PDB file of C-alpha atoms in Angstrom:
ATOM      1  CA  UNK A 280      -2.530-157.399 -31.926  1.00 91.00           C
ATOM      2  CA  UNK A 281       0.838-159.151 -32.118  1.00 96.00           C
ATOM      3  CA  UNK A 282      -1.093-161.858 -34.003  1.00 97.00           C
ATOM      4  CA  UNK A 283      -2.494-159.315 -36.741  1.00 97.00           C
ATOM      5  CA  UNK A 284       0.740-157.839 -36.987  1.00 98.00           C
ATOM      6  CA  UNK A 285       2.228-161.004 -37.719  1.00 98.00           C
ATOM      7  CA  UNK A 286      -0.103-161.465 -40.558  1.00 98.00           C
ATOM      8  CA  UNK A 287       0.046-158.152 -42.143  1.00 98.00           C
ATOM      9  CA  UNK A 288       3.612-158.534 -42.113  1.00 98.00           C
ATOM     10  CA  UNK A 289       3.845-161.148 -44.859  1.00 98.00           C
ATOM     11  CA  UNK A 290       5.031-161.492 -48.433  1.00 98.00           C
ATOM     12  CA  UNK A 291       3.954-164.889 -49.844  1.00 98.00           C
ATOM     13  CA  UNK A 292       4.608-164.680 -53.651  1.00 98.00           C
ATOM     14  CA  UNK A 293       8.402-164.777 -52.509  1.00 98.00           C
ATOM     15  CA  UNK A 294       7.902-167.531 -49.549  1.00 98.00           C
ATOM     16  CA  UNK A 295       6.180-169.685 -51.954  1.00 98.00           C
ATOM     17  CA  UNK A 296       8.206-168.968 -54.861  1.00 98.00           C
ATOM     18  CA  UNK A 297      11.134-169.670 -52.621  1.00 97.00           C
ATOM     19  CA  UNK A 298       9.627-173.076 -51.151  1.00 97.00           C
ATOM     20  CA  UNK A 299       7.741-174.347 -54.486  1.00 96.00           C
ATOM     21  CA  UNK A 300       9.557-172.962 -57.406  1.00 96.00           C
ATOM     22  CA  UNK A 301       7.535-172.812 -60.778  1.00 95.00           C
ATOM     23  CA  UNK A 302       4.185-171.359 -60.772  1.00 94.00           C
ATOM     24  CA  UNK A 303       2.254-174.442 -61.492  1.00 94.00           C
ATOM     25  CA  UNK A 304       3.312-176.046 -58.027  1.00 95.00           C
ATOM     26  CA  UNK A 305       1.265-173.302 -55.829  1.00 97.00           C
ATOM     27  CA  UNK A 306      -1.026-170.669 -56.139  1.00 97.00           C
ATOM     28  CA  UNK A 307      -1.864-167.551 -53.746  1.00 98.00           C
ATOM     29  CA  UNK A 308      -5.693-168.142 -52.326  1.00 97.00           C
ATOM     30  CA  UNK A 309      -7.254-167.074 -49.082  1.00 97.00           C
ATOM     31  CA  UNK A 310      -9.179-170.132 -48.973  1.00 97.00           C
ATOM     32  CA  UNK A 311      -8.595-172.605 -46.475  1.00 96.00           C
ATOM     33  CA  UNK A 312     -10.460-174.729 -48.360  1.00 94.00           C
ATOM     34  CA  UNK A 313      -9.216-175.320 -52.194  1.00 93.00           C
ATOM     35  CA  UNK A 314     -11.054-173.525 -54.893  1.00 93.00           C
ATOM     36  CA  UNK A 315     -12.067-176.388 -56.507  1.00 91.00           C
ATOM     37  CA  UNK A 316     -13.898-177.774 -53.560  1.00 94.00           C
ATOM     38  CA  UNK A 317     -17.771-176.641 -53.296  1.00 94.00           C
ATOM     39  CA  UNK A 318     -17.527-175.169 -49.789  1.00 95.00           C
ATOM     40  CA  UNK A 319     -14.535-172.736 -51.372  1.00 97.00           C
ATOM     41  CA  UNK A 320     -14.791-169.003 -50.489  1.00 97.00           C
ATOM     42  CA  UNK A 321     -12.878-166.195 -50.021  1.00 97.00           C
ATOM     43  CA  UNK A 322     -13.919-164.191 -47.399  1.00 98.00           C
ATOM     44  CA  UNK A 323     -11.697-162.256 -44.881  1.00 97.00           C
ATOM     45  CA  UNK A 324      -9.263-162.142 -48.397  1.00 97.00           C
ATOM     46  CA  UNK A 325      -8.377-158.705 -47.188  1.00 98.00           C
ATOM     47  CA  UNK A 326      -5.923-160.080 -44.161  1.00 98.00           C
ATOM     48  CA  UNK A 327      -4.555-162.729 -46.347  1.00 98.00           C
ATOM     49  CA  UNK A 328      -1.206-161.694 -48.348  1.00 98.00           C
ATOM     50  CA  UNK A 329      -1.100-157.903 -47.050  1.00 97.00           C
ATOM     51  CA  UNK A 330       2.680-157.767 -47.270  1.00 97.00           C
ATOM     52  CA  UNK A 331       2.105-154.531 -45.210  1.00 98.00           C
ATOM     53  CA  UNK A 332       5.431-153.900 -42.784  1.00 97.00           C
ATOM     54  CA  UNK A 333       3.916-150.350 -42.016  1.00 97.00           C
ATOM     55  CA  UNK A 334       0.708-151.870 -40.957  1.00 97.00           C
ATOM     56  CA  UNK A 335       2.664-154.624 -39.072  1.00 98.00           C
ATOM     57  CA  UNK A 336       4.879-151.811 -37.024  1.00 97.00           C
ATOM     58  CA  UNK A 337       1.633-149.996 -35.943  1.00 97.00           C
ATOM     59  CA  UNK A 338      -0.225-152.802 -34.796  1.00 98.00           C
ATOM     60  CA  UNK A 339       2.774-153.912 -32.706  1.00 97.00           C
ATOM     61  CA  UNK A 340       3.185-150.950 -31.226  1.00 97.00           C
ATOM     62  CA  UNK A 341      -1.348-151.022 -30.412  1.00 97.00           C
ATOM     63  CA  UNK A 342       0.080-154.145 -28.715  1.00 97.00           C
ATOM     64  CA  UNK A 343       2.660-153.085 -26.475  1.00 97.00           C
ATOM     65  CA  UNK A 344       5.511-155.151 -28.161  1.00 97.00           C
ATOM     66  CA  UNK A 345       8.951-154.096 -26.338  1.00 96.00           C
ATOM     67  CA  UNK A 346      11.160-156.842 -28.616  1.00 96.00           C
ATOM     68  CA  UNK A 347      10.236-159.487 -27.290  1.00 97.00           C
ATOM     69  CA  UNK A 348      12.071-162.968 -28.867  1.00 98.00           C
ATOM     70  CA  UNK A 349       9.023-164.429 -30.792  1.00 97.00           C
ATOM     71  CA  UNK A 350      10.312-168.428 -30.421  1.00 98.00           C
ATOM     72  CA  UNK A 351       9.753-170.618 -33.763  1.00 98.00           C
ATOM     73  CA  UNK A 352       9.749-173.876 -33.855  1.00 98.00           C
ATOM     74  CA  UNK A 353      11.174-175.614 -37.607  1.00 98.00           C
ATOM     75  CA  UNK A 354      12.614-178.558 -38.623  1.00 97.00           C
ATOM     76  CA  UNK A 355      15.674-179.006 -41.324  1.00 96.00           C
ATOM     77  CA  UNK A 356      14.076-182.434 -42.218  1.00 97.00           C
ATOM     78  CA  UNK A 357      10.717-181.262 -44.274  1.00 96.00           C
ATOM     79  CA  UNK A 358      12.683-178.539 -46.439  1.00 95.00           C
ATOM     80  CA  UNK A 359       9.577-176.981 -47.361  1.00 95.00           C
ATOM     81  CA  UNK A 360       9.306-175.566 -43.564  1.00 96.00           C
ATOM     82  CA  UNK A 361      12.707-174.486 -43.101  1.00 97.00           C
ATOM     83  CA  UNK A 362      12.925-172.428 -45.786  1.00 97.00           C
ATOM     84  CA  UNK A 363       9.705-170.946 -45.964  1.00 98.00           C
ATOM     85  CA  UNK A 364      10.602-169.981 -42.642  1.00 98.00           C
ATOM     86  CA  UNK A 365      13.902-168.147 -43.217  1.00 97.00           C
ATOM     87  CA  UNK A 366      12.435-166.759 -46.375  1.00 98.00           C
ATOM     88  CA  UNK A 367       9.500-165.132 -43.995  1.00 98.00           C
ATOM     89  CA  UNK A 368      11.880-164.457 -40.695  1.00 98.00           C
ATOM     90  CA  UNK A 369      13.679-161.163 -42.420  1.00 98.00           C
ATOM     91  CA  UNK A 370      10.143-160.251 -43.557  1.00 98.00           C
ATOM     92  CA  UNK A 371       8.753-159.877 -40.243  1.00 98.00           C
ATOM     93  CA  UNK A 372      12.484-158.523 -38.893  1.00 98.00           C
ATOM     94  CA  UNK A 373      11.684-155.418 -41.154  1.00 97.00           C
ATOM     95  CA  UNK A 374       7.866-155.013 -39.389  1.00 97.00           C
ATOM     96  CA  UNK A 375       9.982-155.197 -35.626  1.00 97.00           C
ATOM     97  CA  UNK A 376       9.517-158.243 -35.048  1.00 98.00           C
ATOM     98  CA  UNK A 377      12.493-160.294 -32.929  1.00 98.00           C
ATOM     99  CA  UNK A 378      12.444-163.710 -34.324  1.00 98.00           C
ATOM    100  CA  UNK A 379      14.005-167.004 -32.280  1.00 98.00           C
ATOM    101  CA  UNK A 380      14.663-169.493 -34.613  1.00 97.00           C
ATOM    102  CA  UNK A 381      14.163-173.088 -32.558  1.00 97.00           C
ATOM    103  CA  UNK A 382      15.722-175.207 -34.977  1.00 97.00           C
ATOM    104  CA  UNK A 383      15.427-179.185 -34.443  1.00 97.00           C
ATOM    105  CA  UNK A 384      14.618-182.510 -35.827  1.00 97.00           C
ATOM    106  CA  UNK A 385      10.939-183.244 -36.691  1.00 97.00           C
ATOM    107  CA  UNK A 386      10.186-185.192 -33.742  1.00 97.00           C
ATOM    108  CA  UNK A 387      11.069-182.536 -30.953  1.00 97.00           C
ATOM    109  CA  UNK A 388       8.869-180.243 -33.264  1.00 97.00           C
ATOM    110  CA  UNK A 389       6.159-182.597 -32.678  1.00 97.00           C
ATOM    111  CA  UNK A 390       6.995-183.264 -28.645  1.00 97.00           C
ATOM    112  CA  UNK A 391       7.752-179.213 -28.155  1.00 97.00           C
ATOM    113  CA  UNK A 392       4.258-177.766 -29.863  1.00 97.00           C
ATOM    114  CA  UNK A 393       1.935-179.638 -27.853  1.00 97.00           C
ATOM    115  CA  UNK A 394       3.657-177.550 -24.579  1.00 97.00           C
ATOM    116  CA  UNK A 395       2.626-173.699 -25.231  1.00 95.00           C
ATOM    117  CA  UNK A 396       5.343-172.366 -22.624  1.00 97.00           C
ATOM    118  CA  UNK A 397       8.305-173.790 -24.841  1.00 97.00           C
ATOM    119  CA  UNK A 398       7.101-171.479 -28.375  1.00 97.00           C
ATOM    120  CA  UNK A 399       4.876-168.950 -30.005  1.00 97.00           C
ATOM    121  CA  UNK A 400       4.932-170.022 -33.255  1.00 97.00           C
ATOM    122  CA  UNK A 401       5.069-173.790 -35.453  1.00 97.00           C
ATOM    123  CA  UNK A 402       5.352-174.291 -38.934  1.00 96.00           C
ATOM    124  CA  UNK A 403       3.409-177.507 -40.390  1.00 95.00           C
ATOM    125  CA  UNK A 404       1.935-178.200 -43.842  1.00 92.00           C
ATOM    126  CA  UNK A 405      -1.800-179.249 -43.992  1.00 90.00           C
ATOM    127  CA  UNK A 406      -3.150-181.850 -46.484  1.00 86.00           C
ATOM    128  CA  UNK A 407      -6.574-181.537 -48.218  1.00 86.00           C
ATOM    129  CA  UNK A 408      -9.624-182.788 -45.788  1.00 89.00           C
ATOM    130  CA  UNK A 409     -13.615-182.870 -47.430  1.00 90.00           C
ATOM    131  CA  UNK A 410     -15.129-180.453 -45.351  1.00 94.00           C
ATOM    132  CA  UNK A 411     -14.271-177.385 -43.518  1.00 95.00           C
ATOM    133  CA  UNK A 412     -15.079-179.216 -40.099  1.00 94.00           C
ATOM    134  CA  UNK A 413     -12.402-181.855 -40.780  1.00 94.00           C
ATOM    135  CA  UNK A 414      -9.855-178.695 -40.597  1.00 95.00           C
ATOM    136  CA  UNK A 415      -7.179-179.209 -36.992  1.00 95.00           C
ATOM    137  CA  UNK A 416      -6.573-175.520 -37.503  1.00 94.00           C
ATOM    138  CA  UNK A 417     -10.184-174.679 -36.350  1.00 93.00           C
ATOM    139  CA  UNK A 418     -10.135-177.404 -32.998  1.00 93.00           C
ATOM    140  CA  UNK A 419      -9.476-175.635 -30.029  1.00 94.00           C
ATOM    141  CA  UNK A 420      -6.989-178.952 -29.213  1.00 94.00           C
ATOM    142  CA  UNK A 421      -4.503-178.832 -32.112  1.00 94.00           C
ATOM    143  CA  UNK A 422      -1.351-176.997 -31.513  1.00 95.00           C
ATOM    144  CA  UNK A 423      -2.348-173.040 -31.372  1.00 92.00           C
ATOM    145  CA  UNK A 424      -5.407-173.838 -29.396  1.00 94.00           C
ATOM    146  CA  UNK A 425      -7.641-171.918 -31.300  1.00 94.00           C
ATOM    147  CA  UNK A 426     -10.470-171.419 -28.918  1.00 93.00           C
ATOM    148  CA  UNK A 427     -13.360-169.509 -30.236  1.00 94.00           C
ATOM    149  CA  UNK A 428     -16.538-170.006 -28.554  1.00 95.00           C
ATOM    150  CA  UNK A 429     -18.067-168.085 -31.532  1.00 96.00           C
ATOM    151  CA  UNK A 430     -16.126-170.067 -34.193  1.00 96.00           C
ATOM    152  CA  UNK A 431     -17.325-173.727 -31.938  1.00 96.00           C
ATOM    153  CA  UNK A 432     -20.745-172.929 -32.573  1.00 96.00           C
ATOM    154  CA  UNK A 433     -20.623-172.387 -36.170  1.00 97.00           C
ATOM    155  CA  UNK A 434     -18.536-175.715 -36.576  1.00 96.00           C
ATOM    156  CA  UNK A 435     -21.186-177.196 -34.746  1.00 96.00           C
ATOM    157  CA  UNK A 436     -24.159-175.485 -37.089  1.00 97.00           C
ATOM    158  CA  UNK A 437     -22.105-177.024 -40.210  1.00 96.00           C
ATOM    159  CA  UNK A 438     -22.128-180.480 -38.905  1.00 95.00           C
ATOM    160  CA  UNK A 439     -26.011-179.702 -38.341  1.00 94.00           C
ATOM    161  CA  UNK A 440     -27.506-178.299 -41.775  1.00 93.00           C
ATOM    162  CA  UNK A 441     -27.034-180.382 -45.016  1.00 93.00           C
ATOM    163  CA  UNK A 442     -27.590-177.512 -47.375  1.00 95.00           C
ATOM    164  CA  UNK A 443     -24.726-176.567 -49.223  1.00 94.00           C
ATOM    165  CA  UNK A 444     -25.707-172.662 -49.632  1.00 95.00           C
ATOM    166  CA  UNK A 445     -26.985-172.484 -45.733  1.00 96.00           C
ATOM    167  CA  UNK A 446     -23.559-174.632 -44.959  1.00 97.00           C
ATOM    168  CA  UNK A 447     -21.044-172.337 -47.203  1.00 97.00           C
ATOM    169  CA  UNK A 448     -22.678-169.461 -45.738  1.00 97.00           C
ATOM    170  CA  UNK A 449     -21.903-170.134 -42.188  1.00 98.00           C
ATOM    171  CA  UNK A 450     -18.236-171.642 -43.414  1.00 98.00           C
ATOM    172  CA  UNK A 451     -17.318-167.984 -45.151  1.00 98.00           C
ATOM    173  CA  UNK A 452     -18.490-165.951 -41.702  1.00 97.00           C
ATOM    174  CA  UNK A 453     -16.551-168.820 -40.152  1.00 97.00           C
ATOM    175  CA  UNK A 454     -13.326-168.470 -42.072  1.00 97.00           C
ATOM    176  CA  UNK A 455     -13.486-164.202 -42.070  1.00 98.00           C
ATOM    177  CA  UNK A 456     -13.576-164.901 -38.433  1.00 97.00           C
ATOM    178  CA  UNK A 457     -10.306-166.889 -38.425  1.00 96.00           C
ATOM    179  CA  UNK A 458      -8.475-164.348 -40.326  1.00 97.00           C
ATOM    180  CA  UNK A 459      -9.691-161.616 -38.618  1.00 97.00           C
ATOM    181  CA  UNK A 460      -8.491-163.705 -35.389  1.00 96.00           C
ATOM    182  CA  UNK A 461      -4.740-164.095 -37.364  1.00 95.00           C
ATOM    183  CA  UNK A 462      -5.582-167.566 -35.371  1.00 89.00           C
ATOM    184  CA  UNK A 463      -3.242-169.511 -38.305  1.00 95.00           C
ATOM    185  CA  UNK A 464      -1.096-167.969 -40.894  1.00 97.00           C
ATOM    186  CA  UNK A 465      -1.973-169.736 -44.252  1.00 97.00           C
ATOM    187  CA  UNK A 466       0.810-169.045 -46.612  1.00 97.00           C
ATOM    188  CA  UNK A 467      -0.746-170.586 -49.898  1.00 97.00           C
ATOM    189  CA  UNK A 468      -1.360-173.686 -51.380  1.00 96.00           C
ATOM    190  CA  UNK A 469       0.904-176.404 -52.718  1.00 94.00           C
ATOM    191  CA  UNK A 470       0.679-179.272 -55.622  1.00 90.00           C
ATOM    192  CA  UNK A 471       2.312-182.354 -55.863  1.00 85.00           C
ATOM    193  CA  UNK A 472       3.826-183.553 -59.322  1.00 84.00           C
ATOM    194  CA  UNK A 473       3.426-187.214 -59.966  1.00 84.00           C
ATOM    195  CA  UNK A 474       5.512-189.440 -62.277  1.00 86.00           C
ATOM    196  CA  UNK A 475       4.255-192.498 -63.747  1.00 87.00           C
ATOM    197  CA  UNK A 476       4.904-195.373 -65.724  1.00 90.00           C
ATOM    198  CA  UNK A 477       2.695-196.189 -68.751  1.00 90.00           C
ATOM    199  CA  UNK A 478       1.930-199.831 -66.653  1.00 93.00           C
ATOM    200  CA  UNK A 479       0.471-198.172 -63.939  1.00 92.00           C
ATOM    201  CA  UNK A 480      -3.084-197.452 -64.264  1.00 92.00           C
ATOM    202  CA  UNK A 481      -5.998-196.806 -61.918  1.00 90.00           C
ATOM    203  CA  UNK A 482      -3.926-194.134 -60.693  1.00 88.00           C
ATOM    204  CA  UNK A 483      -5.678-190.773 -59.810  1.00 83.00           C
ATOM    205  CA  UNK A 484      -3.651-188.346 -57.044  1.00 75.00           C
ATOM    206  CA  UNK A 485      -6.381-186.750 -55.703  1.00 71.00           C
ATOM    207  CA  UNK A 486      -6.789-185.555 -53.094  1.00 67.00           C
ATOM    208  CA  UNK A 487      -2.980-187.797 -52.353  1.00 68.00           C
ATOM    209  CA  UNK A 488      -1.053-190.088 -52.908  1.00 72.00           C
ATOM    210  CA  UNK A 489      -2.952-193.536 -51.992  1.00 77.00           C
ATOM    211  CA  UNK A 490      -2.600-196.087 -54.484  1.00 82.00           C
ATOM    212  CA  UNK A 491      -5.811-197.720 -53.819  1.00 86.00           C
ATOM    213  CA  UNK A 492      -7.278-199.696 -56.991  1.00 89.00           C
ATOM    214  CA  UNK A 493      -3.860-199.628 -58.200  1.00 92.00           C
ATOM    215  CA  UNK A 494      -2.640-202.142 -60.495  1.00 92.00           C
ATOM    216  CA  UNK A 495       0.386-202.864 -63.231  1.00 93.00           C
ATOM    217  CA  UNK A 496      -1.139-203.677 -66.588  1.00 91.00           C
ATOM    218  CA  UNK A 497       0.150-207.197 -67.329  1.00 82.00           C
ATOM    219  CA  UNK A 498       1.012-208.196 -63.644  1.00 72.00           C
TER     220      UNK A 498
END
């Protein structure tokens, strides 16, 4: 309901645009795993980037919404959340929605979002993990508490099977699932530029930055 709406109500060409800048910092996907991972798909696309406010208004009104403050926790000090926040808050305004901003330092973020009385909503960034089970947004103990009994057991059948094509096919029913859920908002995917001096070598950026097997040519 209020969930759905939520999703349906977002725009995320201009929230990324407005967070990332040029194009070849982020891309739009529905995959909560990157495309260029094997395990990649994109089912439940359909929910992701519907920038529908019409379809946002009905569904709130399925739910029984009367206005009430939706609280959102952000932080000024990781820029990329604030204003991917403020760019999204007028967004949802036009769908009905009555958006609390909670604004604070990183750290009460982090104390406040493990107490689900004090919010409804967080804003973090997620960095790439190997496999789909490795994901917090799909543990019923990270921050949203996404509890699925039906999503648990298909976690559990991809730590199981070592087939990729059995293993991918569980992980897409898996993630249309979570969007049909709205359980997490995913509003796209970001890349990091990295500068380098010509004596730097070994150094590869992927999937981070670790600067393992690192070395300065002539040092």
């Amino acid at each position: 309901g209020i969930r759905q709406a939520f999703q349906a109500a977002l725009d995320m060409e201009p929230i990324m645009r407005g967070v990332y800048g040029p194009r070849q910092f982020w891309r739009l996907d529905p995959g909560l795993i990157p495309k260029e991972h094997p395990m990649w798909t994109d089912a439940g696309k359909e929910f992701y980037n519907q920038k529908n406010p019409e379809r946002a208004r009905q569904l709130l009104a399925e739910a029984g919404y009367k206005g009430e403050p939706i609280r959102w926790l952000v932080t000024t000090e990781i820029m990329p959340h604030f204003i991917s926040v403020n760019i999204a808050k007028p967004q949802l305004e036009r769908a009905g929605f009555v958006i609390d901003l909670q604004v604070t330092d990183w750290a009460t973020v982090v104390a406040r979002r493990v107490r689900p009385e004090l919010y409804e909503v967080h804003t973090t960034r997620l960095g790439f993990v190997p496999d789909p089970t490795q994901l917090l947004v799909m543990l019923p103990t990270w921050p949203g508490w996404y509890d699925s009994r039906d999503i648990q057991g298909m976690m559990t059948l991809l730590r199981r099977h070592p087939d990729l094509r059995v293993r991918k096919e569980i992980w897409a029913r898996a993630q249309r699932l979570f969007y049909e859920d709205a359980a997490t908002i995913k509003l796209g995917d970001y890349f990091t530029l990295h500068l380098l001096r010509e004596e730097v070598k070994g150094f590869t950026g992927v999937p981070g930055t670790h600067h393992w097997n690192v070395w300065l040519e002539g040092r």
